[in-house]
Amino acid sequence: VNAAHSFYNGTTTLPISDEDRTPRKRISKTLNMTTSPEEKRKIIGDTFVKIANEVIGEMNLKPEEVFLAQGTLRPDLIESASLVASGKAEVIKTHHNDTELIRKLREEGKVIEPLKDFHKDEVRVLGRELGLPEELVSRHPFPGPGLAIRVICAEEPYVCKDFPETNNILKIVADFSASVKKGDCRSYSYVCGISSKDAPHWESLMFLARLIPRMCHNINRVVYVFGPPVKEPPTDVTPTFLTTGVLSTLRQADFEAHNILRESGYAGKISQMPIILTPLHFDRDPLQKQPSCQRSVVIRTFITSDFMTGIAATPGNEVPEEVVLKMVAEIKKIPGISRVMYDLTSKPPGTTEWE
């Protein structure tokens, strides 16, 4: 089924607002025009169901005799505040496999989810018990919504009133830090970016990544910015949406990074390695008023046993520094890439994925 066009232009129905408790609904923006992570997940989940229903019709199947099989895991249901997992949980983020349309099918007994009571590490144990090939069992997880949630979409920078104060604190903590925003005041926190004129001292950077979120509670993620010191932190963003060009750039960066990791023989040491595309264009002279037109990539290595908590891989320790530097060099060759960053954040305070 070639459904790319349907997904790009997919929409869903949403509450009028977060505060509105009435049954009133509004139509979301299309997937290729929204910047909201929640909307992206809901549109993808609901569009999948709509396309599945179209295929059922084309195959002349009886809807009442068709079931939807999903690889839903317990954390998906917990984070989506599904009643299947808990009657008291609050929504952390809606998963594509637990949208309103999916819940309606579940209530009708039309959804088969054999893994819904298990976590990722337990599923791998089951896979080995069943004799599945190790390359399948130990393969890095990939998010259901795909690269859509690895593109930080934005039209304008999110700078709240506490931004100057946060930046001042960071300049005291580190020689130079630039904090940038990846969400809004209600639902996300700042990202702290650290750059330096000397080669990175990874143990010190990891220490800062633990210290900074404790000192600044509105920061939940710390990254190292490769390259020369950032003289002028970006104050605006490159307008970024889920378009074919943007996704193509991320796809190329993702391919280069994972190809290098596989060739190094260290893929098995890393539990997961999301590659994130951010709307940040560094190294522009503010006096020349150059428009923001490039984007930057984040390498997010993650080591965990249960995927509920975990740490970033320290270059020179869990993964060779030359492997990381080779990733940076290859990603920098991709047209339209401004800088490459390395995510130093543990979980918590950060999440595995950025959205």
Short mmCIF file of C-alpha atoms in Angstrom, two decimals:
data_model
loop_
_atom_site.label_atom_id
_atom_site.label_comp_id
_atom_site.label_asym_id
_atom_site.label_seq_id
_atom_site.Cartn_x
_atom_site.Cartn_y
_atom_site.Cartn_z
CA VAL A 1 0.00 0.00 0.00
CA ASN A 2 1.58 3.30 -1.10
CA ALA A 3 0.01 5.65 1.42
CA ALA A 4 2.64 8.39 1.69
CA HIS A 5 0.37 11.03 0.16
CA SER A 6 -2.47 10.06 2.49
CA PHE A 7 -0.23 10.46 5.53
CA TYR A 8 1.27 13.78 4.39
CA ASN A 9 -2.23 15.22 4.05
CA GLY A 10 -3.79 13.30 6.93
CA THR A 11 -5.83 15.04 9.63
CA THR A 12 -7.73 14.01 12.72
CA THR A 13 -10.28 15.48 15.12
CA LEU A 14 -9.07 17.05 18.37
CA PRO A 15 -10.68 18.80 21.36
CA ILE A 16 -11.30 22.53 20.85
CA SER A 17 -8.58 23.17 23.46
CA ASP A 18 -6.78 21.42 26.30
CA GLU A 19 -9.12 23.11 28.78
CA ASP A 20 -12.34 22.39 26.88
CA ARG A 21 -14.09 19.38 28.45
CA THR A 22 -17.11 19.44 26.10
CA PRO A 23 -17.57 16.96 23.22
CA ARG A 24 -16.84 19.74 20.69
CA LYS A 25 -14.08 18.92 18.22
CA ARG A 26 -11.89 20.71 15.69
CA ILE A 27 -10.07 19.43 12.62
CA SER A 28 -6.29 19.36 13.06
CA LYS A 29 -3.82 20.78 10.57
CA THR A 30 -2.51 18.31 8.00
CA LEU A 31 0.49 16.22 9.09
CA ASN A 32 2.84 18.16 6.80
CA MET A 33 1.78 21.49 8.34
CA THR A 34 1.54 20.80 12.07
CA THR A 35 4.35 21.48 14.55
CA SER A 36 2.67 19.76 17.52
CA PRO A 37 4.18 16.39 18.58
CA GLU A 38 0.81 15.30 20.02
CA GLU A 39 -1.02 16.15 16.81
CA LYS A 40 1.59 14.31 14.74
CA ARG A 41 1.14 11.09 16.72
CA LYS A 42 -2.67 11.27 16.67
CA ILE A 43 -2.83 12.03 12.94
CA ILE A 44 -0.49 9.12 12.12
CA GLY A 45 -2.43 6.65 14.29
CA ASP A 46 -5.84 7.68 12.97
CA THR A 47 -4.70 7.89 9.34
CA PHE A 48 -3.40 4.33 9.62
CA VAL A 49 -6.84 3.14 10.74
CA LYS A 50 -8.57 5.05 7.94
CA ILE A 51 -6.25 3.55 5.30
CA ALA A 52 -6.69 0.06 6.79
CA ASN A 53 -10.47 0.49 6.49
CA GLU A 54 -10.10 1.54 2.84
CA VAL A 55 -8.00 -1.55 2.12
CA ILE A 56 -10.56 -3.75 3.88
CA GLY A 57 -13.21 -2.32 1.52
CA GLU A 58 -11.04 -2.81 -1.56
CA MET A 59 -10.47 -6.46 -0.60
CA ASN A 60 -14.23 -6.98 -0.13
CA LEU A 61 -13.69 -8.16 3.45
CA LYS A 62 -16.38 -7.92 6.10
CA PRO A 63 -15.31 -5.28 8.67
CA GLU A 64 -16.84 -7.29 11.51
CA GLU A 65 -14.57 -10.23 10.64
CA VAL A 66 -11.33 -8.22 10.48
CA PHE A 67 -9.02 -7.73 13.48
CA LEU A 68 -6.13 -5.30 13.98
CA ALA A 69 -2.95 -6.90 15.35
CA GLN A 70 -0.54 -4.52 17.10
CA GLY A 71 2.81 -4.86 18.84
CA THR A 72 1.68 -2.54 21.65
CA LEU A 73 3.86 -2.69 24.77
CA ARG A 74 2.93 -1.76 28.32
CA PRO A 75 4.93 1.54 28.35
CA ASP A 76 2.89 2.70 25.31
CA LEU A 77 -0.32 2.29 27.27
CA ILE A 78 1.10 3.84 30.44
CA GLU A 79 2.41 6.94 28.63
CA SER A 80 -0.89 7.32 26.74
CA ALA A 81 -2.84 7.00 30.05
CA SER A 82 -4.84 4.10 28.62
CA LEU A 83 -7.42 2.50 30.91
CA VAL A 84 -5.97 -0.83 29.80
CA ALA A 85 -2.85 0.00 31.85
CA SER A 86 -4.17 2.26 34.60
CA GLY A 87 -7.24 4.22 35.60
CA LYS A 88 -5.21 6.96 37.27
CA ALA A 89 -2.33 7.72 34.90
CA GLU A 90 -1.85 11.13 33.28
CA VAL A 91 -0.97 11.47 29.60
CA ILE A 92 2.77 11.78 29.00
CA LYS A 93 2.39 11.50 25.24
CA THR A 94 -0.20 9.88 23.00
CA HIS A 95 1.12 6.84 21.17
CA HIS A 96 0.08 6.19 17.59
CA ASN A 97 -1.24 2.77 18.65
CA ASP A 98 -3.51 4.20 21.36
CA THR A 99 -5.46 7.00 19.66
CA GLU A 100 -9.22 7.47 20.00
CA LEU A 101 -9.94 5.40 16.88
CA ILE A 102 -7.74 2.56 18.20
CA ARG A 103 -9.45 2.72 21.60
CA LYS A 104 -12.85 2.49 19.90
CA LEU A 105 -11.72 -0.65 18.02
CA ARG A 106 -10.33 -2.05 21.28
CA GLU A 107 -13.69 -1.55 23.01
CA GLU A 108 -15.33 -3.47 20.16
CA GLY A 109 -12.91 -6.36 20.71
CA LYS A 110 -11.27 -5.82 17.30
CA VAL A 111 -7.66 -5.34 18.47
CA ILE A 112 -5.20 -8.17 19.18
CA GLU A 113 -2.23 -7.09 21.35
CA PRO A 114 -0.35 -10.16 22.62
CA LEU A 115 2.54 -8.09 24.06
CA LYS A 116 0.55 -5.38 25.85
CA ASP A 117 1.56 -6.59 29.33
CA PHE A 118 5.30 -6.67 28.57
CA HIS A 119 8.22 -4.23 28.46
CA LYS A 120 10.84 -4.23 25.66
CA ASP A 121 13.41 -6.23 27.62
CA GLU A 122 10.77 -8.89 28.41
CA VAL A 123 9.75 -9.07 24.74
CA ARG A 124 13.36 -9.81 23.82
CA VAL A 125 13.41 -12.67 26.33
CA LEU A 126 10.23 -14.02 24.72
CA GLY A 127 11.81 -13.69 21.26
CA ARG A 128 14.84 -15.72 22.29
CA GLU A 129 12.62 -18.33 23.93
CA LEU A 130 10.71 -18.64 20.66
CA GLY A 131 13.96 -19.14 18.76
CA LEU A 132 13.79 -15.97 16.66
CA PRO A 133 17.03 -14.88 14.93
CA GLU A 134 19.23 -12.74 17.19
CA GLU A 135 19.47 -9.96 14.59
CA LEU A 136 15.69 -9.55 14.90
CA VAL A 137 15.58 -9.86 18.68
CA SER A 138 18.38 -7.35 19.34
CA ARG A 139 17.52 -4.92 16.54
CA HIS A 140 17.31 -1.29 17.66
CA PRO A 141 13.69 -0.22 18.31
CA PHE A 142 12.21 2.19 15.79
CA PRO A 143 9.26 4.44 16.71
CA GLY A 144 5.87 3.57 15.25
CA PRO A 145 5.34 7.10 13.89
CA GLY A 146 8.70 6.72 12.13
CA LEU A 147 10.92 9.71 11.42
CA ALA A 148 7.95 12.06 11.96
CA ILE A 149 8.79 12.33 15.66
CA ARG A 150 12.52 12.71 14.98
CA VAL A 151 11.98 16.00 13.17
CA ILE A 152 11.52 18.93 15.56
CA CYS A 153 8.98 20.94 13.60
CA ALA A 154 8.73 24.68 14.26
CA GLU A 155 7.65 27.96 12.70
CA GLU A 156 9.10 30.26 15.33
CA PRO A 157 11.38 29.97 18.38
CA TYR A 158 9.82 29.25 21.75
CA VAL A 159 11.37 31.67 24.21
CA CYS A 160 9.64 32.07 27.55
CA LYS A 161 10.18 34.87 30.06
CA ASP A 162 12.65 32.73 32.05
CA PHE A 163 15.01 32.33 29.07
CA PRO A 164 17.47 35.19 29.91
CA GLU A 165 17.76 34.06 33.53
CA THR A 166 18.38 30.46 32.48
CA ASN A 167 21.06 31.55 30.02
CA ASN A 168 22.84 33.59 32.68
CA ILE A 169 22.93 30.63 35.08
CA LEU A 170 24.39 28.44 32.34
CA LYS A 171 27.19 30.91 31.61
CA ILE A 172 28.19 30.65 35.27
CA VAL A 173 28.11 26.83 35.23
CA ALA A 174 30.03 26.39 31.95
CA ASP A 175 32.47 28.49 29.94
CA PHE A 176 29.89 28.85 27.22
CA SER A 177 26.38 27.53 26.88
CA ALA A 178 23.55 28.30 24.53
CA SER A 179 20.10 27.22 25.53
CA VAL A 180 17.49 26.73 22.85
CA LYS A 181 13.87 25.70 23.04
CA LYS A 182 12.28 22.53 21.72
CA GLY A 183 8.69 23.00 22.82
CA ASP A 184 6.37 25.41 24.55
CA CYS A 185 6.09 26.57 28.16
CA ARG A 186 3.29 24.17 28.97
CA SER A 187 4.74 20.87 27.83
CA TYR A 188 8.48 20.98 27.14
CA SER A 189 11.72 22.18 28.64
CA TYR A 190 14.82 23.94 27.35
CA VAL A 191 17.74 22.16 25.74
CA CYS A 192 21.19 23.32 26.86
CA GLY A 193 23.89 23.28 24.19
CA ILE A 194 27.56 23.37 25.24
CA SER A 195 30.41 24.24 22.90
CA SER A 196 34.14 24.73 23.50
CA LYS A 197 37.34 25.77 21.75
CA ASP A 198 39.17 22.66 22.96
CA ALA A 199 38.53 19.02 22.14
CA PRO A 200 35.61 17.68 24.20
CA HIS A 201 36.46 16.18 27.59
CA TRP A 202 33.62 13.68 27.71
CA GLU A 203 33.71 12.84 31.42
CA SER A 204 33.41 16.55 32.27
CA LEU A 205 30.59 16.98 29.77
CA MET A 206 28.72 14.01 31.24
CA PHE A 207 29.13 15.57 34.71
CA LEU A 208 27.65 18.85 33.42
CA ALA A 209 24.79 16.94 31.79
CA ARG A 210 23.88 15.55 35.23
CA LEU A 211 24.47 18.83 37.09
CA ILE A 212 22.68 21.35 34.85
CA PRO A 213 19.15 19.85 34.98
CA ARG A 214 19.43 19.72 38.77
CA MET A 215 20.35 23.40 38.94
CA CYS A 216 17.93 24.56 36.23
CA HIS A 217 14.69 22.61 36.50
CA ASN A 218 13.43 24.08 33.23
CA ILE A 219 16.25 22.26 31.37
CA ASN A 220 15.83 18.53 30.79
CA ARG A 221 18.35 17.90 28.02
CA VAL A 222 22.03 18.77 27.51
CA VAL A 223 23.92 18.42 24.21
CA TYR A 224 27.49 19.02 23.06
CA VAL A 225 27.77 21.12 19.90
CA PHE A 226 30.63 19.90 17.68
CA GLY A 227 32.80 22.46 15.93
CA PRO A 228 34.25 25.80 17.04
CA PRO A 229 32.68 27.69 19.96
CA VAL A 230 29.22 29.00 19.20
CA LYS A 231 29.68 32.77 19.20
CA GLU A 232 26.05 33.74 18.68
CA PRO A 233 23.35 31.35 19.89
CA PRO A 234 20.55 31.11 17.29
CA THR A 235 17.63 33.34 18.23
CA ASP A 236 15.32 32.17 15.47
CA VAL A 237 14.59 28.88 13.74
CA THR A 238 14.44 27.49 10.23
CA PRO A 239 10.73 26.89 9.46
CA THR A 240 10.52 23.10 9.52
CA PHE A 241 7.62 20.79 8.66
CA LEU A 242 7.25 17.15 7.64
CA THR A 243 7.93 17.72 3.96
CA THR A 244 9.63 15.30 1.58
CA GLY A 245 12.83 17.39 1.51
CA VAL A 246 13.12 17.60 5.30
CA LEU A 247 12.47 13.88 5.74
CA SER A 248 14.98 13.08 3.00
CA THR A 249 17.68 15.04 4.86
CA LEU A 250 16.97 13.18 8.10
CA ARG A 251 16.82 9.83 6.31
CA GLN A 252 20.30 10.44 4.87
CA ALA A 253 21.72 11.48 8.26
CA ASP A 254 20.12 8.45 9.92
CA PHE A 255 21.56 6.12 7.27
CA GLU A 256 25.10 7.52 7.58
CA ALA A 257 25.16 7.34 11.37
CA HIS A 258 23.75 3.81 11.65
CA ASN A 259 25.91 2.52 8.83
CA ILE A 260 29.04 3.73 10.63
CA LEU A 261 27.83 2.23 13.93
CA ARG A 262 27.20 -1.16 12.29
CA GLU A 263 30.58 -1.18 10.52
CA SER A 264 32.34 -0.37 13.81
CA GLY A 265 30.93 -3.50 15.44
CA TYR A 266 29.50 -1.48 18.35
CA ALA A 267 25.82 -1.57 17.35
CA GLY A 268 25.20 -4.27 19.95
CA LYS A 269 26.64 -2.04 22.68
CA ILE A 270 24.05 0.66 22.02
CA SER A 271 20.39 -0.06 22.84
CA GLN A 272 19.00 2.61 20.55
CA MET A 273 20.35 5.56 18.54
CA PRO A 274 17.74 8.09 17.40
CA ILE A 275 19.04 10.69 14.95
CA ILE A 276 17.15 13.97 15.39
CA LEU A 277 16.76 16.88 12.97
CA THR A 278 16.37 20.28 14.68
CA PRO A 279 15.45 23.63 13.07
CA LEU A 280 18.65 25.35 14.25
CA HIS A 281 21.04 27.25 11.98
CA PHE A 282 24.24 28.21 13.81
CA ASP A 283 27.13 30.50 12.82
CA ARG A 284 25.17 33.41 11.32
CA ASP A 285 26.31 36.99 11.76
CA PRO A 286 23.40 38.83 13.43
CA LEU A 287 24.55 42.14 11.90
CA GLN A 288 24.14 40.73 8.39
CA LYS A 289 20.65 39.48 9.25
CA GLN A 290 21.18 36.21 7.41
CA PRO A 291 17.98 34.17 7.26
CA SER A 292 17.82 30.86 9.11
CA CYS A 293 17.79 28.27 6.33
CA GLN A 294 19.85 25.30 7.56
CA ARG A 295 19.16 22.65 10.20
CA SER A 296 21.24 20.75 12.75
CA VAL A 297 21.40 17.06 13.62
CA VAL A 298 21.53 15.44 17.07
CA ILE A 299 23.07 11.99 17.67
CA ARG A 300 21.25 10.40 20.60
CA THR A 301 23.00 7.22 21.80
CA PHE A 302 21.09 5.37 24.50
CA ILE A 303 22.10 2.44 26.72
CA THR A 304 19.48 0.68 28.83
CA SER A 305 18.33 -2.71 30.04
CA ASP A 306 14.60 -1.96 30.41
CA PHE A 307 14.07 1.18 28.25
CA MET A 308 12.43 2.91 31.22
CA THR A 309 15.72 4.41 32.45
CA GLY A 310 19.10 4.67 30.76
CA ILE A 311 22.23 6.69 29.99
CA ALA A 312 23.93 8.24 26.99
CA ALA A 313 26.98 6.38 25.71
CA THR A 314 30.21 8.15 26.69
CA PRO A 315 32.55 8.47 23.68
CA GLY A 316 35.83 6.76 24.49
CA ASN A 317 34.07 4.46 26.93
CA GLU A 318 30.95 2.64 25.68
CA VAL A 319 31.66 3.63 22.08
CA PRO A 320 35.00 4.72 20.52
CA GLU A 321 35.33 8.47 20.06
CA GLU A 322 36.57 7.98 16.50
CA VAL A 323 33.28 6.26 15.63
CA VAL A 324 31.30 9.27 16.87
CA LEU A 325 33.64 11.71 15.08
CA LYS A 326 33.25 9.75 11.84
CA MET A 327 29.44 10.04 12.18
CA VAL A 328 29.80 13.79 12.68
CA ALA A 329 32.07 14.16 9.64
CA GLU A 330 29.74 12.20 7.32
CA ILE A 331 26.58 13.97 8.53
CA LYS A 332 28.25 17.36 8.03
CA LYS A 333 28.68 16.52 4.34
CA ILE A 334 24.90 16.42 3.85
CA PRO A 335 23.65 19.61 2.14
CA GLY A 336 21.73 21.93 4.44
CA ILE A 337 23.30 20.74 7.72
CA SER A 338 24.62 23.52 9.97
CA ARG A 339 26.04 21.66 12.98
CA VAL A 340 26.02 18.21 14.58
CA MET A 341 25.30 17.76 18.30
CA TYR A 342 25.70 14.86 20.72
CA ASP A 343 22.99 14.23 23.33
CA LEU A 344 24.56 13.72 26.78
CA THR A 345 21.29 13.26 28.67
CA SER A 346 20.26 10.35 30.87
CA LYS A 347 16.68 9.12 31.20
CA PRO A 348 15.39 10.71 33.39
CA PRO A 349 15.41 13.72 33.09
CA GLY A 350 15.36 13.34 29.29
CA THR A 351 13.38 10.83 27.25
CA THR A 352 14.78 8.32 24.76
CA GLU A 353 13.22 10.17 21.82
CA TRP A 354 13.01 13.95 21.63
CA GLU A 355 9.25 13.92 21.05
#
